[in-house]
Amino acid sequence: MILKEESQLLQNIKLGHLYRVYLLYGEEKYLKEMYRKKLVKLASSENFEEFNFHQFDGNELSVDSLIESCEAMPFLAEQKCVVVDSFDFEGLSASDKEKITALLEDPVPTTVLILVVDKEEFLPKKSAGAKKLVALCDKAGAVLELKKRETSDLVRFVRSKLESRGCTITKDCCDLLIERCEKDMLTLNAEIEKLGAYARGSVQQDDGQPVAITVQMIETVTCKTVSGSVYDLAKAILADRFEKAMRIVEDLLYLRYQPTVILAALSGAYLDLYIAKTAKASGAGEAEIKQNFSYKGRDFVVRNSLRDCGKYPLSTLRESVIYLAQTDHRMKSSRADNGLLLEQAVTELFSIASKHRS
């Protein structure tokens, strides 16, 4: 059964109804992990867990061991639970695919098998392997795609989490926090934990009233994703703020981000601004950009780029994008130190911006 809504799965869990097979896939890792835990809790016996709960890593999967685990009888329990994380049906050998197909075509009645697909490019509409797995699990049990949440859903999520921690937050502050976390619920959840603890610890509320989350709190406590930090780096370069730009680079390197990752994100930030600039010049807006480019689930990137692109000359953005592509090629084709190439690229971007500014 293909579940169209998460509420269907939640209702089944509430009623204690279990299918023999579950397939969880989609972009939102937080939701996959949350539903995985709920299903495991319902399907696993608290007694003799070592016999009745088995967990496999799809990256190191022995299909024969998985089948053996599924077919083994539960110990002093009605059923057992078997979970495969990072399951990659498309990456299996032909013989292993046949074995998994046979297992799913005739699921073991005393086992609840939960398959969790991690990779975001699992696309049943485009991949024959993904389509086959969905069809098999649809017939054998339940399939649920967990997509990125809309901003309105994330605002409710943030407010609910913070209210349970004795805090309140405005819509603008919600938007800022969501933007810093790039709409990723896993990152948001971790940052909300930190933010709530910091707010309750730093503000004394003797009257028992909730603590109001401020912009300063968010910027002090929460960490931006690498893409968010690099977008700030691009803005610092284009605004001729050398010290801030180099500090961001140093911080990212200190956090052990590879120079190639930082350069890729920086190239993406400049390309976003370039696309927004050219689109704006031709009279196109947010809807047209999202329709013609790969910005699914990244509405905030389009809005930010449209908001900021007017500050920078098109010639600056064009030359910078070309230079970053050349630097990327040098990183991948030469033996030069990538950290040094990154620092040289940042310096050259300042030079390009300065040249077109004068």
Short mmCIF file of C-alpha atoms in Angstrom, two decimals:
data_model
loop_
_atom_site.label_atom_id
_atom_site.label_comp_id
_atom_site.label_asym_id
_atom_site.label_seq_id
_atom_site.Cartn_x
_atom_site.Cartn_y
_atom_site.Cartn_z
CA MET A 1 0.00 0.00 0.00
CA ILE A 2 1.38 3.38 -0.97
CA LEU A 3 0.58 5.80 1.83
CA LYS A 4 -0.32 9.22 0.49
CA GLU A 5 -0.20 10.96 3.87
CA GLU A 6 1.92 10.55 6.99
CA SER A 7 -1.32 10.60 8.99
CA GLN A 8 -2.15 7.17 7.55
CA LEU A 9 1.00 5.68 9.05
CA LEU A 10 0.48 7.48 12.35
CA GLN A 11 -3.08 6.17 12.55
CA ASN A 12 -1.91 2.60 11.91
CA ILE A 13 0.76 2.95 14.60
CA LYS A 14 -1.79 4.36 17.04
CA LEU A 15 -4.08 1.39 16.40
CA GLY A 16 -1.15 -1.04 16.71
CA HIS A 17 -1.58 -2.24 13.14
CA LEU A 18 1.59 -3.42 11.41
CA TYR A 19 2.35 -4.44 7.84
CA ARG A 20 4.95 -7.11 7.14
CA VAL A 21 7.11 -4.72 5.08
CA TYR A 22 7.77 -0.97 5.20
CA LEU A 23 9.70 1.15 2.74
CA LEU A 24 10.66 4.66 3.91
CA TYR A 25 12.34 6.98 1.42
CA GLY A 26 12.57 10.67 0.54
CA GLU A 27 14.61 13.80 1.20
CA GLU A 28 13.72 14.42 4.85
CA LYS A 29 16.08 12.38 7.03
CA TYR A 30 14.55 13.57 10.30
CA LEU A 31 11.13 12.18 9.38
CA LYS A 32 12.57 8.88 8.16
CA GLU A 33 14.40 8.46 11.45
CA MET A 34 11.33 9.45 13.48
CA TYR A 35 9.01 6.95 11.76
CA ARG A 36 11.69 4.28 11.84
CA LYS A 37 11.86 4.61 15.63
CA LYS A 38 8.07 4.51 16.00
CA LEU A 39 7.81 1.37 13.88
CA VAL A 40 10.69 -0.37 15.65
CA LYS A 41 9.14 0.43 19.05
CA LEU A 42 5.81 -1.06 17.96
CA ALA A 43 7.24 -4.08 16.13
CA SER A 44 9.93 -5.10 18.64
CA SER A 45 9.31 -7.15 21.74
CA GLU A 46 10.82 -5.66 24.88
CA ASN A 47 11.83 -9.16 25.94
CA PHE A 48 14.79 -10.91 24.35
CA GLU A 49 15.65 -7.98 22.09
CA GLU A 50 18.91 -9.64 21.05
CA PHE A 51 16.83 -12.38 19.40
CA ASN A 52 13.87 -10.37 18.14
CA PHE A 53 15.44 -7.18 16.79
CA HIS A 54 18.08 -7.18 14.07
CA GLN A 55 19.65 -4.18 12.37
CA PHE A 56 21.65 -4.12 9.14
CA ASP A 57 23.75 -1.44 7.45
CA GLY A 58 22.87 -1.33 3.77
CA ASN A 59 26.40 -0.20 2.90
CA GLU A 60 27.77 -3.54 4.17
CA LEU A 61 24.74 -5.71 3.56
CA SER A 62 24.90 -9.48 3.29
CA VAL A 63 21.61 -10.35 1.63
CA ASP A 64 21.90 -13.97 2.75
CA SER A 65 22.28 -12.88 6.39
CA LEU A 66 19.29 -10.56 6.01
CA ILE A 67 17.10 -13.34 4.64
CA GLU A 68 18.28 -15.73 7.36
CA SER A 69 17.41 -13.14 10.01
CA CYS A 70 13.96 -12.54 8.51
CA GLU A 71 13.16 -16.26 8.28
CA ALA A 72 14.29 -17.12 11.82
CA MET A 73 11.39 -17.59 14.22
CA PRO A 74 10.87 -14.95 16.94
CA PHE A 75 11.87 -16.05 20.45
CA LEU A 76 8.99 -16.12 22.92
CA ALA A 77 7.22 -13.35 20.98
CA GLU A 78 4.60 -13.05 18.26
CA GLN A 79 6.94 -11.32 15.84
CA LYS A 80 10.41 -9.91 15.32
CA CYS A 81 11.66 -6.72 13.69
CA VAL A 82 14.40 -6.44 11.08
CA VAL A 83 15.68 -3.04 9.90
CA VAL A 84 17.95 -2.24 6.96
CA ASP A 85 19.33 1.30 7.09
CA SER A 86 20.83 2.92 3.96
CA PHE A 87 19.16 0.25 1.84
CA ASP A 88 20.29 0.45 -1.80
CA PHE A 89 18.33 -1.99 -3.93
CA GLU A 90 19.66 -0.43 -7.13
CA GLY A 91 23.26 -1.01 -6.04
CA LEU A 92 22.83 -4.75 -5.39
CA SER A 93 24.13 -7.45 -7.70
CA ALA A 94 21.66 -9.15 -10.02
CA SER A 95 21.60 -12.31 -7.87
CA ASP A 96 21.01 -10.32 -4.66
CA LYS A 97 18.19 -8.38 -6.33
CA GLU A 98 16.55 -11.71 -7.18
CA LYS A 99 16.84 -12.84 -3.55
CA ILE A 100 15.34 -9.58 -2.22
CA THR A 101 12.57 -9.82 -4.82
CA ALA A 102 11.72 -13.33 -3.67
CA LEU A 103 11.72 -12.19 -0.02
CA LEU A 104 9.36 -9.30 -0.73
CA GLU A 105 7.06 -11.35 -2.96
CA ASP A 106 6.51 -13.77 -0.07
CA PRO A 107 7.17 -11.80 3.15
CA VAL A 108 7.75 -13.78 6.34
CA PRO A 109 4.51 -13.61 8.41
CA THR A 110 6.35 -13.42 11.76
CA THR A 111 8.74 -10.62 10.74
CA VAL A 112 8.29 -6.87 10.27
CA LEU A 113 10.92 -5.76 7.74
CA ILE A 114 11.71 -2.03 7.60
CA LEU A 115 13.75 -0.77 4.64
CA VAL A 116 15.09 2.79 4.94
CA VAL A 117 16.52 4.40 1.80
CA ASP A 118 18.99 7.20 2.54
CA LYS A 119 20.01 8.43 -0.88
CA GLU A 120 18.00 11.43 -2.11
CA GLU A 121 18.27 10.39 -5.77
CA PHE A 122 15.96 7.40 -5.21
CA LEU A 123 13.49 8.26 -7.96
CA PRO A 124 10.79 5.69 -8.75
CA LYS A 125 9.54 7.75 -11.70
CA LYS A 126 12.98 7.74 -13.37
CA SER A 127 14.75 4.59 -12.15
CA ALA A 128 13.59 1.08 -13.07
CA GLY A 129 15.23 -0.34 -9.93
CA ALA A 130 13.54 2.17 -7.63
CA LYS A 131 10.21 1.64 -9.38
CA LYS A 132 10.48 -2.12 -8.94
CA LEU A 133 11.29 -1.84 -5.22
CA VAL A 134 8.33 0.49 -4.62
CA ALA A 135 6.03 -1.91 -6.49
CA LEU A 136 7.26 -4.90 -4.47
CA CYS A 137 6.85 -3.10 -1.13
CA ASP A 138 3.49 -1.67 -2.20
CA LYS A 139 2.21 -5.22 -2.66
CA ALA A 140 3.96 -6.64 0.42
CA GLY A 141 3.28 -3.83 2.89
CA ALA A 142 3.45 -0.05 3.04
CA VAL A 143 5.46 2.62 1.22
CA LEU A 144 5.88 6.19 2.43
CA GLU A 145 7.79 9.00 0.73
CA LEU A 146 8.95 11.67 3.19
CA LYS A 147 9.50 14.92 1.36
CA LYS A 148 10.98 18.20 2.52
CA ARG A 149 8.51 20.18 4.58
CA GLU A 150 7.08 23.47 3.34
CA THR A 151 8.17 26.58 5.23
CA SER A 152 4.75 26.93 6.87
CA ASP A 153 5.06 23.38 8.24
CA LEU A 154 8.57 24.10 9.53
CA VAL A 155 7.35 27.25 11.31
CA ARG A 156 4.80 25.13 13.17
CA PHE A 157 7.48 22.54 13.92
CA VAL A 158 9.88 25.16 15.35
CA ARG A 159 7.19 26.85 17.44
CA SER A 160 5.91 23.56 18.83
CA LYS A 161 9.40 22.41 19.82
CA LEU A 162 10.31 25.74 21.44
CA GLU A 163 6.99 26.10 23.25
CA SER A 164 7.58 22.72 24.89
CA ARG A 165 10.85 24.18 26.17
CA GLY A 166 9.20 27.27 27.63
CA CYS A 167 10.05 29.65 24.77
CA THR A 168 8.17 31.73 22.21
CA ILE A 169 9.37 32.82 18.78
CA THR A 170 8.11 35.28 16.16
CA LYS A 171 7.51 34.42 12.50
CA ASP A 172 10.56 36.48 11.43
CA CYS A 173 12.81 34.68 13.89
CA CYS A 174 11.39 31.34 12.73
CA ASP A 175 12.22 32.24 9.14
CA LEU A 176 15.77 33.21 10.14
CA LEU A 177 16.34 29.94 12.00
CA ILE A 178 14.87 27.88 9.16
CA GLU A 179 17.03 29.72 6.64
CA ARG A 180 20.20 29.13 8.68
CA CYS A 181 19.38 25.41 8.78
CA GLU A 182 18.44 25.30 5.08
CA LYS A 183 15.01 23.82 5.87
CA ASP A 184 16.62 20.60 7.11
CA MET A 185 14.58 19.20 10.01
CA LEU A 186 17.45 17.14 11.41
CA THR A 187 19.61 20.26 11.68
CA LEU A 188 16.67 22.32 12.94
CA ASN A 189 15.92 19.85 15.72
CA ALA A 190 19.53 19.94 16.96
CA GLU A 191 19.68 23.75 16.82
CA ILE A 192 16.33 24.09 18.63
CA GLU A 193 17.72 21.97 21.49
CA LYS A 194 20.68 24.34 21.83
CA LEU A 195 18.60 27.47 21.40
CA GLY A 196 16.01 26.47 23.98
CA ALA A 197 18.64 25.55 26.57
CA TYR A 198 20.54 28.80 25.97
CA ALA A 199 17.39 30.96 26.17
CA ARG A 200 16.20 29.40 29.43
CA GLY A 201 19.65 29.63 30.94
CA SER A 202 20.45 33.21 29.92
CA VAL A 203 17.15 34.92 30.72
CA GLN A 204 15.70 34.88 34.22
CA GLN A 205 11.90 34.75 34.17
CA ASP A 206 10.68 34.84 37.78
CA ASP A 207 7.02 35.06 36.79
CA GLY A 208 7.09 31.76 34.91
CA GLN A 209 6.43 33.45 31.57
CA PRO A 210 7.98 31.92 28.43
CA VAL A 211 11.27 33.31 27.15
CA ALA A 212 11.12 35.18 23.83
CA ILE A 213 13.69 34.00 21.29
CA THR A 214 15.55 36.92 19.67
CA VAL A 215 17.60 37.37 16.51
CA GLN A 216 20.70 37.86 18.65
CA MET A 217 20.11 34.52 20.39
CA ILE A 218 19.75 32.74 17.06
CA GLU A 219 22.90 34.28 15.61
CA THR A 220 24.86 33.63 18.81
CA VAL A 221 23.92 30.04 19.46
CA THR A 222 22.98 28.34 16.19
CA CYS A 223 25.36 27.20 13.50
CA LYS A 224 24.79 27.79 9.83
CA THR A 225 25.17 24.95 7.38
CA VAL A 226 28.18 25.14 5.08
CA SER A 227 25.99 26.57 2.28
CA GLY A 228 24.67 29.29 4.58
CA SER A 229 28.16 30.21 5.75
CA VAL A 230 29.48 30.28 2.21
CA TYR A 231 26.62 32.53 1.09
CA ASP A 232 27.79 34.97 3.79
CA LEU A 233 31.31 34.54 2.40
CA ALA A 234 30.15 35.51 -1.09
CA LYS A 235 28.35 38.58 0.28
CA ALA A 236 31.44 39.58 2.30
CA ILE A 237 33.63 39.36 -0.81
CA LEU A 238 31.23 41.38 -2.92
CA ALA A 239 30.93 43.97 -0.13
CA ASP A 240 34.76 44.28 0.08
CA ARG A 241 34.90 42.94 3.67
CA PHE A 242 38.19 41.04 3.47
CA GLU A 243 38.66 40.28 7.17
CA LYS A 244 35.15 38.84 7.54
CA ALA A 245 35.59 36.73 4.41
CA MET A 246 38.89 35.23 5.55
CA ARG A 247 37.45 34.57 9.02
CA ILE A 248 34.60 32.58 7.46
CA VAL A 249 37.09 30.57 5.39
CA GLU A 250 39.24 29.88 8.47
CA ASP A 251 36.18 28.80 10.47
CA LEU A 252 35.03 26.40 7.75
CA LEU A 253 38.50 24.87 7.43
CA TYR A 254 38.72 24.60 11.22
CA LEU A 255 35.44 22.65 11.18
CA ARG A 256 37.21 20.26 8.76
CA TYR A 257 35.20 21.08 5.66
CA GLN A 258 37.27 20.14 2.63
CA PRO A 259 38.40 23.02 0.36
CA THR A 260 36.66 21.30 -2.56
CA VAL A 261 33.35 21.33 -0.64
CA ILE A 262 33.76 25.00 0.30
CA LEU A 263 34.63 25.94 -3.28
CA ALA A 264 31.63 24.02 -4.63
CA ALA A 265 29.31 25.82 -2.22
CA LEU A 266 30.91 29.19 -3.05
CA SER A 267 30.49 28.51 -6.76
CA GLY A 268 26.85 27.64 -6.12
CA ALA A 269 26.28 30.89 -4.19
CA TYR A 270 27.72 33.00 -7.03
CA LEU A 271 25.77 31.02 -9.62
CA ASP A 272 22.54 31.55 -7.66
CA LEU A 273 23.17 35.31 -7.67
CA TYR A 274 24.03 35.24 -11.39
CA ILE A 275 20.85 33.32 -12.26
CA ALA A 276 18.75 35.70 -10.16
CA LYS A 277 20.42 38.74 -11.73
CA THR A 278 19.86 37.58 -15.31
CA ALA A 279 16.32 36.43 -14.55
CA LYS A 280 15.46 39.77 -12.97
CA ALA A 281 16.88 41.61 -15.97
CA SER A 282 14.62 39.63 -18.30
CA GLY A 283 11.55 40.27 -16.16
CA ALA A 284 11.38 36.80 -14.65
CA GLY A 285 10.65 36.21 -10.98
CA GLU A 286 10.78 33.53 -8.30
CA ALA A 287 8.25 31.21 -9.96
CA GLU A 288 10.07 31.23 -13.33
CA ILE A 289 13.46 30.57 -11.70
CA LYS A 290 12.13 27.59 -9.72
CA GLN A 291 10.44 26.24 -12.83
CA ASN A 292 13.53 26.41 -15.04
CA PHE A 293 16.33 25.55 -12.59
CA SER A 294 16.97 22.93 -9.89
CA TYR A 295 15.65 24.72 -6.80
CA LYS A 296 13.18 22.14 -5.52
CA GLY A 297 12.81 22.61 -1.76
CA ARG A 298 15.18 25.61 -1.83
CA ASP A 299 12.74 28.51 -2.05
CA PHE A 300 14.78 30.53 0.43
CA VAL A 301 17.82 30.38 -1.88
CA VAL A 302 15.83 31.91 -4.73
CA ARG A 303 14.33 34.61 -2.49
CA ASN A 304 17.70 35.54 -0.98
CA SER A 305 19.40 35.66 -4.37
CA LEU A 306 16.65 37.86 -5.85
CA ARG A 307 16.87 40.11 -2.79
CA ASP A 308 20.66 40.50 -2.94
CA CYS A 309 21.56 40.30 -6.64
CA GLY A 310 20.68 43.94 -7.31
CA LYS A 311 23.67 45.06 -5.25
CA TYR A 312 26.20 43.53 -7.62
CA PRO A 313 27.10 44.20 -11.29
CA LEU A 314 26.31 41.39 -13.71
CA SER A 315 29.87 41.57 -15.06
CA THR A 316 31.26 40.86 -11.58
CA LEU A 317 29.07 37.82 -11.11
CA ARG A 318 29.79 36.48 -14.61
CA GLU A 319 33.58 36.79 -14.32
CA SER A 320 33.51 35.32 -10.80
CA VAL A 321 31.51 32.26 -11.89
CA ILE A 322 33.99 31.61 -14.72
CA TYR A 323 36.99 32.00 -12.39
CA LEU A 324 35.47 29.65 -9.81
CA ALA A 325 34.90 27.01 -12.53
CA GLN A 326 38.56 27.33 -13.54
CA THR A 327 39.65 26.96 -9.90
CA ASP A 328 37.48 23.86 -9.52
CA HIS A 329 39.22 22.36 -12.56
CA ARG A 330 42.65 23.16 -11.06
CA MET A 331 41.71 21.53 -7.75
CA LYS A 332 40.66 18.35 -9.52
CA SER A 333 43.44 18.16 -12.09
CA SER A 334 46.60 19.41 -10.34
CA ARG A 335 48.66 18.44 -7.29
CA ALA A 336 48.55 21.93 -5.83
CA ASP A 337 47.41 22.34 -2.23
CA ASN A 338 43.62 22.76 -2.31
CA GLY A 339 43.60 24.98 0.78
CA LEU A 340 46.01 27.36 -0.93
CA LEU A 341 43.97 27.32 -4.14
CA LEU A 342 40.87 28.20 -2.11
CA GLU A 343 42.58 31.17 -0.45
CA GLN A 344 43.90 32.34 -3.84
CA ALA A 345 40.37 32.08 -5.26
CA VAL A 346 38.92 34.22 -2.47
CA THR A 347 41.66 36.83 -3.01
CA GLU A 348 41.03 36.86 -6.77
CA LEU A 349 37.27 37.24 -6.23
CA PHE A 350 38.00 40.38 -4.21
CA SER A 351 40.11 41.64 -7.12
CA ILE A 352 37.32 40.94 -9.62
CA ALA A 353 34.74 42.70 -7.45
CA SER A 354 37.03 45.68 -6.93
CA LYS A 355 37.78 45.98 -10.66
CA HIS A 356 34.10 46.17 -11.62
CA ARG A 357 33.28 48.44 -8.69
CA SER A 358 35.76 51.14 -9.75
#
